[in-house]
Amino acid sequence: MADATDSHGSKPPRTDAAASREIRFRGGGFRPQSNRWAGIAVFIVLIALVEIGLRQGWISALTLPRPSAVGATLWQLWESGNLTRHLFPSLSRLAVGGAMGALAGIAIGVAIGLFGLARAGLVPLVAAIFPIPKIALLPLFVIWFGIGEGSKYALIALGTFTPTVVATFGAVDNVDRTLIRMGQSFGLTWWSIVRKIVLPGAMPGILSGLRVSLAIAIILLVAAEMLGAQAGIGAYILEAGSLYDLDRLFAGVVILSALGVTLSWAMGLLEKRVLRWRA
Amino acid sequence: MDLAVEGLGHRYGGTEVLRDISLEIPAGRILCVVGPSGCGKSTLLRMIGGLERPSAGRVVQIGEAPATSLNPLTFVFQDFALLPWRSVAGNVSLVLEDNALPRARRDAIIADVLARTRLSDFAHALPRQLSGGMKQRVAIARALAVDPAVLLMDEPLSALDAQTRELLMEDLIGLWSRTPFTAIYVTHNLAEAVRLGHRIAVLSRRPGQVREVVEIDMPLADRQAGDPELEAVQARLWDLMRDEARAADAELLDG
């Protein structure tokens, strides 16, 4: 090359351009970056499309309500105080039923993880209960626990119980055995080993199981409230549906979605706090 | 308190892993156990520490452990076995919490062992923030906290790089020189064995048997890497082990 023969500097001249080429970077990708705005942008674009489509008439008004009308309905719901009237019973059902199911699930799951007899006896039972659509059992629960709150708690509790059990005993199985061996070698009591080694070690798995259980709890909440509830998001949606009041139906759906997002966010916070020891 | 292993043998299913092992572990001295991989030396250590039951023979404790010892037979593991959700001080505290110690006494013990292992500045760090050498020092601090009568060390330096290993070996020699402890030190690294062992038991390949017990009289503190006398012992150990190691390497694991 011309400049190579011309150069008389201290740098050794590059003899051939083809021989010295920067190595192409090929290690990128496969590492999703977090971007909090992308999720919100998708929502806004979708809602705007529906709104414009309905106003322009290329979406039939029979198929979807106007997002702006749903917004107005939500605002009305809030102003009239009906939002709290419906939301509060739903939240308390979710809390009581979910807590019962999750706590029982964790307890049974730990027992299955620790004791051979519990494993042999209960794993088939859990496998038998898991695939039953719990909603199908609602009439049965009404007979057992009455049309009041009892049957609703029971439905939500049973729905959260099975996934929690499965996640918990899987997590207990995955606790590092060398840590348990270490506890024994230092003469720790059985209870200390369970409390200080097994449970914290299983916590990541238990928490990710709880995420699934909570989503299931919201689904079952609506189902439970469709039978014999005066107040509650589910009752509100059912009433709107039977009147074909799409604005109110969608307002209810939006509240449920918001509930799901809020709970998932709260779980994220909890995980961050409890699992701070992970990288 | 001395320990003795008497005619100990073990089989896993049909495979004999240890055969007729007899060893004496006098107080205040370090016994190294070396042998080719898979010869059952870690199994032997777990049996001495009561974590596994031998199929034949027994391990005997001669004399009482000192009353101050909270856990006479204490392990140091190859992979450190630290709880990742507890800080350095928390990991040491773990092994004290089941003993009815006044809080002030427990805190004093933790501060003392962390100082002895030069970890005082890292008391609140989590294991994931520590280097491998520091993690093993935490594990050693945790072992010292219960004032063991015998330390059972299962390849404690094998997961570390060569420089860290050298530093930690000096740490161990320093700890022993200040307060001599009894230890059984299992390793496959002959250089570690000649630096740390008062006596070195050479095991054969599976089924592990004691081939020879070599004594080294030189005080631990005088032993330097590359010392000709130690090199000679190491060469002799390697002579004893070479064929065994080669044969062990050619075996199938489940054969």
Coordinates of C-alpha atoms in Angstrom, one line a residue, chain B:
Chain B
M1 CA -8.7 -35.9 73.4
D2 CA -7.3 -38.4 70.9
L3 CA -9.1 -40.2 68.2
A4 CA -8.5 -43.7 66.8
V5 CA -9.9 -45.4 63.7
E6 CA -10.1 -49.1 64.2
G7 CA -10.4 -51.6 61.4
L8 CA -12.8 -49.3 59.5
G9 CA -14.2 -50.6 56.2
H10 CA -17.0 -49.5 54.0
R11 CA -18.9 -50.5 50.9
Y12 CA -21.5 -48.7 48.8
G13 CA -23.8 -51.4 47.5
G14 CA -21.4 -53.9 45.9
T15 CA -18.4 -51.5 45.7
E16 CA -15.9 -51.7 48.5
V17 CA -14.5 -48.2 49.1
L18 CA -12.5 -48.5 52.3
R19 CA -10.8 -51.6 53.7
D20 CA -9.4 -52.2 57.2
I21 CA -8.3 -48.6 58.0
S22 CA -6.6 -48.1 61.3
L23 CA -5.2 -44.7 62.2
E24 CA -4.3 -42.8 65.4
I25 CA -4.9 -39.1 65.7
P26 CA -3.1 -37.8 68.7
A27 CA -4.2 -34.4 70.2
G28 CA -2.4 -31.3 69.0
R29 CA -1.1 -32.7 65.7
I30 CA -2.2 -32.6 62.1
L31 CA -2.7 -35.8 60.3
C32 CA -2.9 -35.5 56.5
V33 CA -4.6 -38.2 54.5
V34 CA -3.6 -38.3 50.8
G35 CA -4.6 -40.7 48.1
P36 CA -5.7 -40.9 44.5
S37 CA -9.1 -39.5 43.6
G38 CA -12.0 -41.8 44.5
C39 CA -10.0 -43.7 47.1
G40 CA -12.6 -42.9 49.8
K41 CA -10.6 -40.3 51.8
S42 CA -13.5 -37.9 52.0
T43 CA -15.8 -40.8 53.0
L44 CA -13.3 -41.7 55.7
L45 CA -13.4 -38.1 57.0
R46 CA -17.2 -38.0 57.1
M47 CA -17.1 -41.3 59.1
I48 CA -14.7 -39.9 61.6
G49 CA -17.0 -36.8 62.0
G50 CA -20.1 -39.0 62.4
L51 CA -21.8 -37.9 59.2
E52 CA -21.7 -41.4 57.7
R53 CA -21.9 -44.8 59.2
P54 CA -19.1 -47.3 58.3
S55 CA -20.1 -50.8 57.4
A56 CA -17.2 -52.3 59.5
G57 CA -15.0 -51.1 62.3
R58 CA -15.4 -48.0 64.4
V59 CA -14.0 -44.6 65.3
V60 CA -13.2 -44.1 69.0
Q61 CA -12.7 -41.0 71.0
I62 CA -10.1 -41.4 73.7
G63 CA -10.5 -39.1 76.6
E64 CA -13.0 -36.3 77.1
A65 CA -13.2 -33.2 74.8
P66 CA -12.4 -30.0 76.7
A67 CA -15.5 -28.7 78.4
T68 CA -15.2 -25.4 76.5
S69 CA -15.6 -27.1 73.2
L70 CA -19.1 -26.6 71.8
N71 CA -18.7 -29.0 68.9
P72 CA -15.7 -31.3 69.4
L73 CA -15.6 -32.7 65.8
T74 CA -15.9 -29.8 63.4
F75 CA -15.7 -29.8 59.6
V76 CA -14.2 -27.4 57.1
F77 CA -15.7 -28.2 53.7
Q78 CA -14.1 -28.0 50.3
D79 CA -16.9 -25.8 48.9
F80 CA -17.1 -23.6 52.1
A81 CA -20.8 -24.4 52.8
L82 CA -21.6 -20.8 53.8
L83 CA -25.2 -19.7 53.9
P84 CA -25.5 -17.2 51.1
W85 CA -28.3 -15.3 52.9
R86 CA -26.2 -14.6 56.0
S87 CA -23.5 -12.1 56.4
V88 CA -20.0 -13.2 57.5
A89 CA -20.8 -12.6 61.2
G90 CA -24.2 -14.3 60.7
N91 CA -22.6 -17.4 59.3
V92 CA -20.4 -17.6 62.4
S93 CA -23.3 -16.8 64.6
L94 CA -25.3 -19.7 63.1
V95 CA -23.2 -22.4 64.8
L96 CA -23.4 -20.6 68.2
E97 CA -27.1 -19.9 68.2
D98 CA -28.1 -23.4 69.3
N99 CA -25.9 -23.2 72.4
A100 CA -27.3 -21.3 75.3
L101 CA -24.7 -18.5 75.3
P102 CA -25.3 -15.0 76.6
R103 CA -25.5 -12.6 73.8
A104 CA -22.4 -10.7 74.8
R105 CA -20.4 -13.9 75.0
R106 CA -21.6 -14.9 71.5
D107 CA -20.7 -11.5 70.1
A108 CA -17.3 -11.7 71.8
I109 CA -16.6 -15.1 70.2
I110 CA -17.6 -13.9 66.8
A111 CA -15.4 -10.8 67.1
D112 CA -12.5 -12.9 68.3
V113 CA -12.6 -15.5 65.5
L114 CA -13.1 -12.9 62.8
A115 CA -10.0 -11.0 64.2
R116 CA -8.0 -14.3 64.1
T117 CA -8.9 -14.9 60.5
R118 CA -8.4 -11.2 59.6
L119 CA -12.1 -10.7 58.6
S120 CA -13.2 -8.1 61.2
D121 CA -13.7 -5.5 58.4
F122 CA -16.0 -7.8 56.5
A123 CA -18.3 -8.8 59.3
H124 CA -21.4 -7.5 57.5
A125 CA -20.5 -8.6 53.9
L126 CA -22.5 -11.3 52.2
P127 CA -20.7 -14.4 50.9
R128 CA -21.3 -13.5 47.3
Q129 CA -19.2 -10.3 47.8
L130 CA -16.2 -12.3 49.0
S131 CA -13.3 -14.0 47.1
G132 CA -12.8 -17.7 47.4
G133 CA -10.0 -17.3 49.9
M134 CA -12.1 -15.1 52.1
K135 CA -15.0 -17.5 51.9
Q136 CA -12.8 -20.3 53.2
R137 CA -11.4 -18.0 55.9
V138 CA -15.1 -17.4 57.0
A139 CA -15.6 -21.2 57.1
I140 CA -12.4 -21.5 59.2
A141 CA -13.6 -18.7 61.5
R142 CA -16.9 -20.5 61.9
A143 CA -15.1 -23.7 62.7
L144 CA -12.9 -22.0 65.3
A145 CA -15.9 -20.4 66.9
V146 CA -17.1 -23.6 68.4
D147 CA -13.7 -24.3 69.9
P148 CA -13.3 -27.7 68.2
A149 CA -11.2 -30.5 69.7
V150 CA -10.5 -31.9 66.3
L151 CA -10.8 -30.0 62.9
L152 CA -11.8 -32.3 60.1
M153 CA -10.7 -30.6 56.9
D154 CA -12.0 -32.0 53.6
E155 CA -9.7 -30.6 50.8
P156 CA -10.2 -27.1 52.2
L157 CA -7.9 -25.4 49.7
S158 CA -8.8 -27.4 46.6
A159 CA -11.4 -24.9 45.3
L160 CA -8.9 -22.0 45.4
D161 CA -6.2 -20.8 43.1
A162 CA -2.5 -21.4 43.7
Q163 CA -1.7 -18.0 45.2
T164 CA -4.7 -18.0 47.5
R165 CA -3.9 -21.5 48.5
E166 CA -0.3 -20.5 49.5
L167 CA -1.6 -17.6 51.6
L168 CA -4.3 -19.6 53.3
M169 CA -1.7 -22.3 54.1
E170 CA 0.4 -19.7 55.8
D171 CA -2.7 -18.6 57.7
L172 CA -3.4 -22.2 58.8
I173 CA 0.3 -22.6 60.0
G174 CA 0.0 -19.3 61.8
L175 CA -3.2 -20.4 63.6
W176 CA -1.7 -23.7 64.5
S177 CA 1.5 -22.1 65.8
R178 CA -0.3 -19.8 68.1
T179 CA -2.7 -22.4 69.5
P180 CA -1.9 -25.9 68.3
F181 CA -5.1 -27.8 67.3
T182 CA -5.8 -31.3 66.3
A183 CA -6.7 -31.8 62.7
I184 CA -7.3 -34.4 60.0
Y185 CA -6.6 -32.8 56.7
V186 CA -7.7 -34.7 53.6
T187 CA -6.1 -33.6 50.4
H188 CA -4.9 -34.9 47.0
N189 CA -2.3 -32.2 46.9
L190 CA 1.0 -33.6 48.2
A191 CA 2.6 -30.1 48.5
E192 CA -0.1 -29.2 51.0
A193 CA 0.4 -32.5 52.8
V194 CA 4.1 -32.0 53.4
R195 CA 3.6 -28.4 54.5
L196 CA 0.8 -29.0 57.0
G197 CA 1.1 -32.6 58.1
H198 CA 3.0 -33.9 61.1
R199 CA 2.1 -37.3 59.8
I200 CA 0.9 -38.2 56.4
A201 CA -1.2 -41.3 55.7
V202 CA -1.1 -42.5 52.1
L203 CA -4.2 -44.4 51.0
S204 CA -4.2 -46.8 48.1
R205 CA -6.8 -46.6 45.3
R206 CA -10.2 -48.1 45.8
P207 CA -10.7 -49.9 48.1
G208 CA -8.7 -47.5 50.1
Q209 CA -6.2 -49.0 52.5
V210 CA -3.4 -47.4 54.4
R211 CA -0.3 -48.0 52.4
E212 CA 2.1 -46.1 54.6
V213 CA 2.2 -43.4 57.3
V214 CA 5.0 -40.9 56.8
E215 CA 6.3 -38.8 59.7
I216 CA 7.8 -35.3 59.2
D217 CA 9.6 -34.0 62.2
M218 CA 10.3 -30.5 60.9
P219 CA 8.2 -27.9 62.9
L220 CA 5.4 -26.5 60.8
A221 CA 6.6 -22.9 61.1
D222 CA 10.0 -23.8 59.6
R223 CA 8.5 -25.4 56.5
Q224 CA 8.9 -23.4 53.4
A225 CA 7.8 -24.1 49.8
G226 CA 10.7 -25.6 48.0
D227 CA 12.6 -26.9 51.1
P228 CA 14.8 -29.8 49.9
E229 CA 13.8 -32.1 52.8
L230 CA 10.1 -31.6 52.1
E231 CA 10.7 -32.0 48.4
A232 CA 12.3 -35.4 49.1
V233 CA 9.3 -36.5 51.2
Q234 CA 6.9 -35.2 48.6
A235 CA 8.8 -37.2 45.9
R236 CA 8.6 -40.3 48.1
L237 CA 4.9 -39.8 48.6
W238 CA 4.5 -39.4 44.8
D239 CA 6.5 -42.6 44.3
L240 CA 4.0 -44.4 46.6
M241 CA 1.0 -43.0 44.8
R242 CA 2.0 -42.7 41.2
D243 CA 0.9 -46.2 40.0
E244 CA -2.2 -46.1 42.2
A245 CA -3.2 -42.7 40.8
R246 CA -2.7 -43.9 37.2
A247 CA -4.7 -47.1 37.9
A248 CA -7.4 -45.1 39.6
D249 CA -7.6 -42.7 36.7
A250 CA -8.2 -45.6 34.3
E251 CA -11.1 -47.0 36.3
L252 CA -14.8 -46.4 35.5
L253 CA -16.4 -44.4 38.3
D254 CA -19.2 -47.0 38.9
G255 CA -17.0 -50.0 38.0

